[in-house]
Amino acid sequence: MVLDEVERTLIDDFRHVNPGSLRRRVEHMRAALADQTVDVDAAGFARVVAINAKDHHVVVAPLAAEATCLVTNDNALGSEITGSGLSIEALDGDAFVLRIREASPISVSEVIDALIAKRCRPPVSPASMAVRLHVHFPAMAAVWLAQHGGGPILPAEPPFRFG
């Protein structure tokens, strides 16, 4: 259901792109995620009555997979999950990336280093990459830049927390 929604949203939001190309892209996602998808029965949907109806499928899937967190930048959904009493934690993308970094700091640094190395026309400095990352991952970008001897990126923003 989530991938069906992704497909619909892509086609609606990118009307200038051939719908067949977008459908093929989603089919590649389906193939890549085949062993990560879960089937949910009606009982699964009954568990999430505290969540708005349009997002039931988004919450049911990680619950069925026994995930510990759900990553969303939808503030309303995150707050609903936090207040629901469900056995899942809502994290925004930045908090999730920080968790990944805590678990595997070298791997995350290697990914960012690869992004920098890949951009050669024009070249991108670590500070410039941190500014780009800061748009979506402000805390992660600040931590990474500090690790690489850089100063603050932009005025500090309070971290987003659901609740």
PDB file of C-alpha atoms in Angstrom:
ATOM      1  CA  MET A   1       0.000   0.000   0.000  1.00  0.00           C
ATOM      2  CA  VAL A   2       2.848   2.390   0.798  1.00  0.00           C
ATOM      3  CA  LEU A   3       4.534   1.798  -2.571  1.00  0.00           C
ATOM      4  CA  ASP A   4       1.177   2.259  -4.313  1.00  0.00           C
ATOM      5  CA  GLU A   5       0.923   5.639  -2.583  1.00  0.00           C
ATOM      6  CA  VAL A   6       4.486   6.500  -3.609  1.00  0.00           C
ATOM      7  CA  GLU A   7       3.599   5.721  -7.220  1.00  0.00           C
ATOM      8  CA  ARG A   8       0.414   7.826  -7.138  1.00  0.00           C
ATOM      9  CA  THR A   9       2.221  10.725  -5.493  1.00  0.00           C
ATOM     10  CA  LEU A  10       5.103  10.658  -7.972  1.00  0.00           C
ATOM     11  CA  ILE A  11       2.723  10.681 -10.930  1.00  0.00           C
ATOM     12  CA  ASP A  12       0.649  13.498  -9.387  1.00  0.00           C
ATOM     13  CA  ASP A  13       3.635  15.624  -8.325  1.00  0.00           C
ATOM     14  CA  PHE A  14       5.832  15.123 -11.403  1.00  0.00           C
ATOM     15  CA  ARG A  15       3.374  15.609 -14.262  1.00  0.00           C
ATOM     16  CA  HIS A  16       6.249  16.672 -16.520  1.00  0.00           C
ATOM     17  CA  VAL A  17       7.814  13.181 -16.220  1.00  0.00           C
ATOM     18  CA  ASN A  18       6.542  10.262 -18.289  1.00  0.00           C
ATOM     19  CA  PRO A  19       4.211   8.223 -15.998  1.00  0.00           C
ATOM     20  CA  GLY A  20       5.601   4.999 -17.476  1.00  0.00           C
ATOM     21  CA  SER A  21       9.098   5.997 -16.315  1.00  0.00           C
ATOM     22  CA  LEU A  22       7.787   6.695 -12.817  1.00  0.00           C
ATOM     23  CA  ARG A  23       5.953   3.370 -12.722  1.00  0.00           C
ATOM     24  CA  ARG A  24       9.164   1.567 -13.768  1.00  0.00           C
ATOM     25  CA  ARG A  25      11.039   3.378 -10.993  1.00  0.00           C
ATOM     26  CA  VAL A  26       8.495   2.172  -8.434  1.00  0.00           C
ATOM     27  CA  GLU A  27       8.695  -1.357  -9.864  1.00  0.00           C
ATOM     28  CA  HIS A  28      12.461  -1.248  -9.262  1.00  0.00           C
ATOM     29  CA  MET A  29      11.712  -0.163  -5.685  1.00  0.00           C
ATOM     30  CA  ARG A  30       9.263  -3.060  -5.306  1.00  0.00           C
ATOM     31  CA  ALA A  31      11.895  -5.498  -6.550  1.00  0.00           C
ATOM     32  CA  ALA A  32      14.610  -4.067  -4.295  1.00  0.00           C
ATOM     33  CA  LEU A  33      12.316  -4.134  -1.268  1.00  0.00           C
ATOM     34  CA  ALA A  34      10.654  -7.488  -1.964  1.00  0.00           C
ATOM     35  CA  ASP A  35      12.109  -9.136   1.125  1.00  0.00           C
ATOM     36  CA  GLN A  36      11.302  -6.086   3.254  1.00  0.00           C
ATOM     37  CA  THR A  37       7.569  -5.818   2.566  1.00  0.00           C
ATOM     38  CA  VAL A  38       4.916  -7.152   4.902  1.00  0.00           C
ATOM     39  CA  ASP A  39       1.313  -8.189   4.436  1.00  0.00           C
ATOM     40  CA  VAL A  40      -1.124  -6.785   6.955  1.00  0.00           C
ATOM     41  CA  ASP A  41      -4.527  -8.163   7.809  1.00  0.00           C
ATOM     42  CA  ALA A  42      -7.551  -6.291   9.161  1.00  0.00           C
ATOM     43  CA  ALA A  43      -6.414  -6.904  12.745  1.00  0.00           C
ATOM     44  CA  GLY A  44      -3.294  -4.861  12.031  1.00  0.00           C
ATOM     45  CA  PHE A  45      -5.396  -1.893  10.961  1.00  0.00           C
ATOM     46  CA  ALA A  46      -7.555  -2.217  14.075  1.00  0.00           C
ATOM     47  CA  ARG A  47      -4.426  -1.554  16.196  1.00  0.00           C
ATOM     48  CA  VAL A  48      -3.948   1.967  14.848  1.00  0.00           C
ATOM     49  CA  VAL A  49      -7.298   3.626  15.488  1.00  0.00           C
ATOM     50  CA  ALA A  50      -5.495   6.514  17.248  1.00  0.00           C
ATOM     51  CA  ILE A  51      -3.820   7.403  13.923  1.00  0.00           C
ATOM     52  CA  ASN A  52      -5.644   9.410  11.255  1.00  0.00           C
ATOM     53  CA  ALA A  53      -7.210   7.141   8.636  1.00  0.00           C
ATOM     54  CA  LYS A  54      -5.108   8.420   5.716  1.00  0.00           C
ATOM     55  CA  ASP A  55      -1.912   7.270   7.462  1.00  0.00           C
ATOM     56  CA  HIS A  56      -3.061   3.901   8.858  1.00  0.00           C
ATOM     57  CA  HIS A  57      -1.105   1.967   6.222  1.00  0.00           C
ATOM     58  CA  VAL A  58       2.060   3.948   6.993  1.00  0.00           C
ATOM     59  CA  VAL A  59       1.928   2.922  10.661  1.00  0.00           C
ATOM     60  CA  VAL A  60       0.585  -0.621  10.267  1.00  0.00           C
ATOM     61  CA  ALA A  61       3.486  -1.806   8.087  1.00  0.00           C
ATOM     62  CA  PRO A  62       6.317  -1.139  10.575  1.00  0.00           C
ATOM     63  CA  LEU A  63       4.183  -2.480  13.426  1.00  0.00           C
ATOM     64  CA  ALA A  64       3.581  -5.704  11.481  1.00  0.00           C
ATOM     65  CA  ALA A  65       7.317  -5.939  10.810  1.00  0.00           C
ATOM     66  CA  GLU A  66       8.024  -5.365  14.521  1.00  0.00           C
ATOM     67  CA  ALA A  67      10.108  -2.285  13.729  1.00  0.00           C
ATOM     68  CA  THR A  68      11.183  -0.117  16.639  1.00  0.00           C
ATOM     69  CA  CYS A  69      10.763   3.197  14.837  1.00  0.00           C
ATOM     70  CA  LEU A  70       8.976   4.882  11.989  1.00  0.00           C
ATOM     71  CA  VAL A  71      10.734   7.695  10.115  1.00  0.00           C
ATOM     72  CA  THR A  72       8.514  10.586   9.085  1.00  0.00           C
ATOM     73  CA  ASN A  73       8.892  14.316   8.661  1.00  0.00           C
ATOM     74  CA  ASP A  74       5.106  14.666   8.945  1.00  0.00           C
ATOM     75  CA  ASN A  75       4.835  16.504  12.270  1.00  0.00           C
ATOM     76  CA  ALA A  76       1.167  15.656  12.765  1.00  0.00           C
ATOM     77  CA  LEU A  77       1.735  11.936  12.156  1.00  0.00           C
ATOM     78  CA  GLY A  78       4.777  11.917  14.438  1.00  0.00           C
ATOM     79  CA  SER A  79       2.760  13.516  17.229  1.00  0.00           C
ATOM     80  CA  GLU A  80      -0.084  11.032  16.725  1.00  0.00           C
ATOM     81  CA  ILE A  81       2.333   8.107  16.965  1.00  0.00           C
ATOM     82  CA  THR A  82       3.980   9.536  20.082  1.00  0.00           C
ATOM     83  CA  GLY A  83       0.618   9.978  21.799  1.00  0.00           C
ATOM     84  CA  SER A  84      -0.873   6.693  20.601  1.00  0.00           C
ATOM     85  CA  GLY A  85       0.708   4.271  23.042  1.00  0.00           C
ATOM     86  CA  LEU A  86       1.813   2.084  20.128  1.00  0.00           C
ATOM     87  CA  SER A  87       5.036   0.132  20.458  1.00  0.00           C
ATOM     88  CA  ILE A  88       6.875   2.234  17.888  1.00  0.00           C
ATOM     89  CA  GLU A  89       8.852   5.455  18.104  1.00  0.00           C
ATOM     90  CA  ALA A  90       8.398   8.303  15.617  1.00  0.00           C
ATOM     91  CA  LEU A  91      11.645   9.871  14.424  1.00  0.00           C
ATOM     92  CA  ASP A  92      12.214  12.623  11.920  1.00  0.00           C
ATOM     93  CA  GLY A  93      14.810  12.022   9.220  1.00  0.00           C
ATOM     94  CA  ASP A  94      17.530  13.932  11.062  1.00  0.00           C
ATOM     95  CA  ALA A  95      17.084  11.974  14.302  1.00  0.00           C
ATOM     96  CA  PHE A  96      17.076   8.722  12.331  1.00  0.00           C
ATOM     97  CA  VAL A  97      20.325   9.579  10.531  1.00  0.00           C
ATOM     98  CA  LEU A  98      21.904  10.498  13.873  1.00  0.00           C
ATOM     99  CA  ARG A  99      20.916   7.050  15.186  1.00  0.00           C
ATOM    100  CA  ILE A 100      22.496   5.413  12.166  1.00  0.00           C
ATOM    101  CA  ARG A 101      25.643   7.467  12.786  1.00  0.00           C
ATOM    102  CA  GLU A 102      25.721   6.372  16.444  1.00  0.00           C
ATOM    103  CA  ALA A 103      25.532   2.739  15.332  1.00  0.00           C
ATOM    104  CA  SER A 104      28.058   3.075  12.514  1.00  0.00           C
ATOM    105  CA  PRO A 105      29.934   6.405  12.483  1.00  0.00           C
ATOM    106  CA  ILE A 106      32.612   5.253  10.063  1.00  0.00           C
ATOM    107  CA  SER A 107      30.065   4.037   7.515  1.00  0.00           C
ATOM    108  CA  VAL A 108      28.141   7.323   7.611  1.00  0.00           C
ATOM    109  CA  SER A 109      31.348   9.339   7.185  1.00  0.00           C
ATOM    110  CA  GLU A 110      32.329   7.115   4.259  1.00  0.00           C
ATOM    111  CA  VAL A 111      28.964   7.749   2.580  1.00  0.00           C
ATOM    112  CA  ILE A 112      29.360  11.521   2.961  1.00  0.00           C
ATOM    113  CA  ASP A 113      32.977  11.339   1.770  1.00  0.00           C
ATOM    114  CA  ALA A 114      31.766   9.417  -1.302  1.00  0.00           C
ATOM    115  CA  LEU A 115      29.146  12.108  -1.979  1.00  0.00           C
ATOM    116  CA  ILE A 116      31.899  14.749  -1.852  1.00  0.00           C
ATOM    117  CA  ALA A 117      34.225  12.734  -4.091  1.00  0.00           C
ATOM    118  CA  LYS A 118      31.454  12.152  -6.622  1.00  0.00           C
ATOM    119  CA  ARG A 119      30.835  15.869  -7.084  1.00  0.00           C
ATOM    120  CA  CYS A 120      33.683  17.132  -9.199  1.00  0.00           C
ATOM    121  CA  ARG A 121      31.995  19.609 -11.586  1.00  0.00           C
ATOM    122  CA  PRO A 122      32.251  21.842  -9.639  1.00  0.00           C
ATOM    123  CA  PRO A 123      34.090  20.264  -6.719  1.00  0.00           C
ATOM    124  CA  VAL A 124      32.341  20.310  -3.351  1.00  0.00           C
ATOM    125  CA  SER A 125      34.213  20.977  -0.118  1.00  0.00           C
ATOM    126  CA  PRO A 126      33.288  19.282   3.160  1.00  0.00           C
ATOM    127  CA  ALA A 127      31.901  22.628   4.408  1.00  0.00           C
ATOM    128  CA  SER A 128      29.786  23.013   1.268  1.00  0.00           C
ATOM    129  CA  MET A 129      28.478  19.452   1.609  1.00  0.00           C
ATOM    130  CA  ALA A 130      27.592  20.163   5.240  1.00  0.00           C
ATOM    131  CA  VAL A 131      25.538  23.182   4.119  1.00  0.00           C
ATOM    132  CA  ARG A 132      23.707  20.974   1.593  1.00  0.00           C
ATOM    133  CA  LEU A 133      23.077  18.263   4.183  1.00  0.00           C
ATOM    134  CA  HIS A 134      21.948  20.862   6.715  1.00  0.00           C
ATOM    135  CA  VAL A 135      18.793  21.548   4.710  1.00  0.00           C
ATOM    136  CA  HIS A 136      17.334  18.138   5.571  1.00  0.00           C
ATOM    137  CA  PHE A 137      19.624  16.869   8.324  1.00  0.00           C
ATOM    138  CA  PRO A 138      20.726  19.881  10.432  1.00  0.00           C
ATOM    139  CA  ALA A 139      21.927  18.023  13.532  1.00  0.00           C
ATOM    140  CA  MET A 140      23.684  15.346  11.496  1.00  0.00           C
ATOM    141  CA  ALA A 141      25.412  17.956   9.313  1.00  0.00           C
ATOM    142  CA  ALA A 142      26.618  19.866  12.373  1.00  0.00           C
ATOM    143  CA  VAL A 143      27.983  16.707  14.014  1.00  0.00           C
ATOM    144  CA  TRP A 144      29.700  15.600  10.813  1.00  0.00           C
ATOM    145  CA  LEU A 145      31.245  19.015  10.140  1.00  0.00           C
ATOM    146  CA  ALA A 146      32.497  19.302  13.733  1.00  0.00           C
ATOM    147  CA  GLN A 147      34.142  15.903  13.264  1.00  0.00           C
ATOM    148  CA  HIS A 148      35.934  17.291  10.231  1.00  0.00           C
ATOM    149  CA  GLY A 149      37.203  20.419  11.996  1.00  0.00           C
ATOM    150  CA  GLY A 150      34.555  22.815  10.708  1.00  0.00           C
ATOM    151  CA  GLY A 151      32.662  25.472  12.596  1.00  0.00           C
ATOM    152  CA  PRO A 152      28.943  26.055  12.843  1.00  0.00           C
ATOM    153  CA  ILE A 153      26.970  25.850   9.612  1.00  0.00           C
ATOM    154  CA  LEU A 154      24.073  28.188  10.287  1.00  0.00           C
ATOM    155  CA  PRO A 155      22.547  29.620  13.433  1.00  0.00           C
ATOM    156  CA  ALA A 156      21.679  26.718  15.702  1.00  0.00           C
ATOM    157  CA  GLU A 157      18.138  25.430  15.378  1.00  0.00           C
ATOM    158  CA  PRO A 158      16.411  23.589  18.184  1.00  0.00           C
ATOM    159  CA  PRO A 159      16.072  19.900  17.364  1.00  0.00           C
ATOM    160  CA  PHE A 160      12.581  18.868  16.262  1.00  0.00           C
ATOM    161  CA  ARG A 161      10.810  16.527  18.641  1.00  0.00           C
ATOM    162  CA  PHE A 162       7.378  15.019  18.281  1.00  0.00           C
ATOM    163  CA  GLY A 163       4.958  15.530  21.104  1.00  0.00           C
TER     164      GLY A 163
END
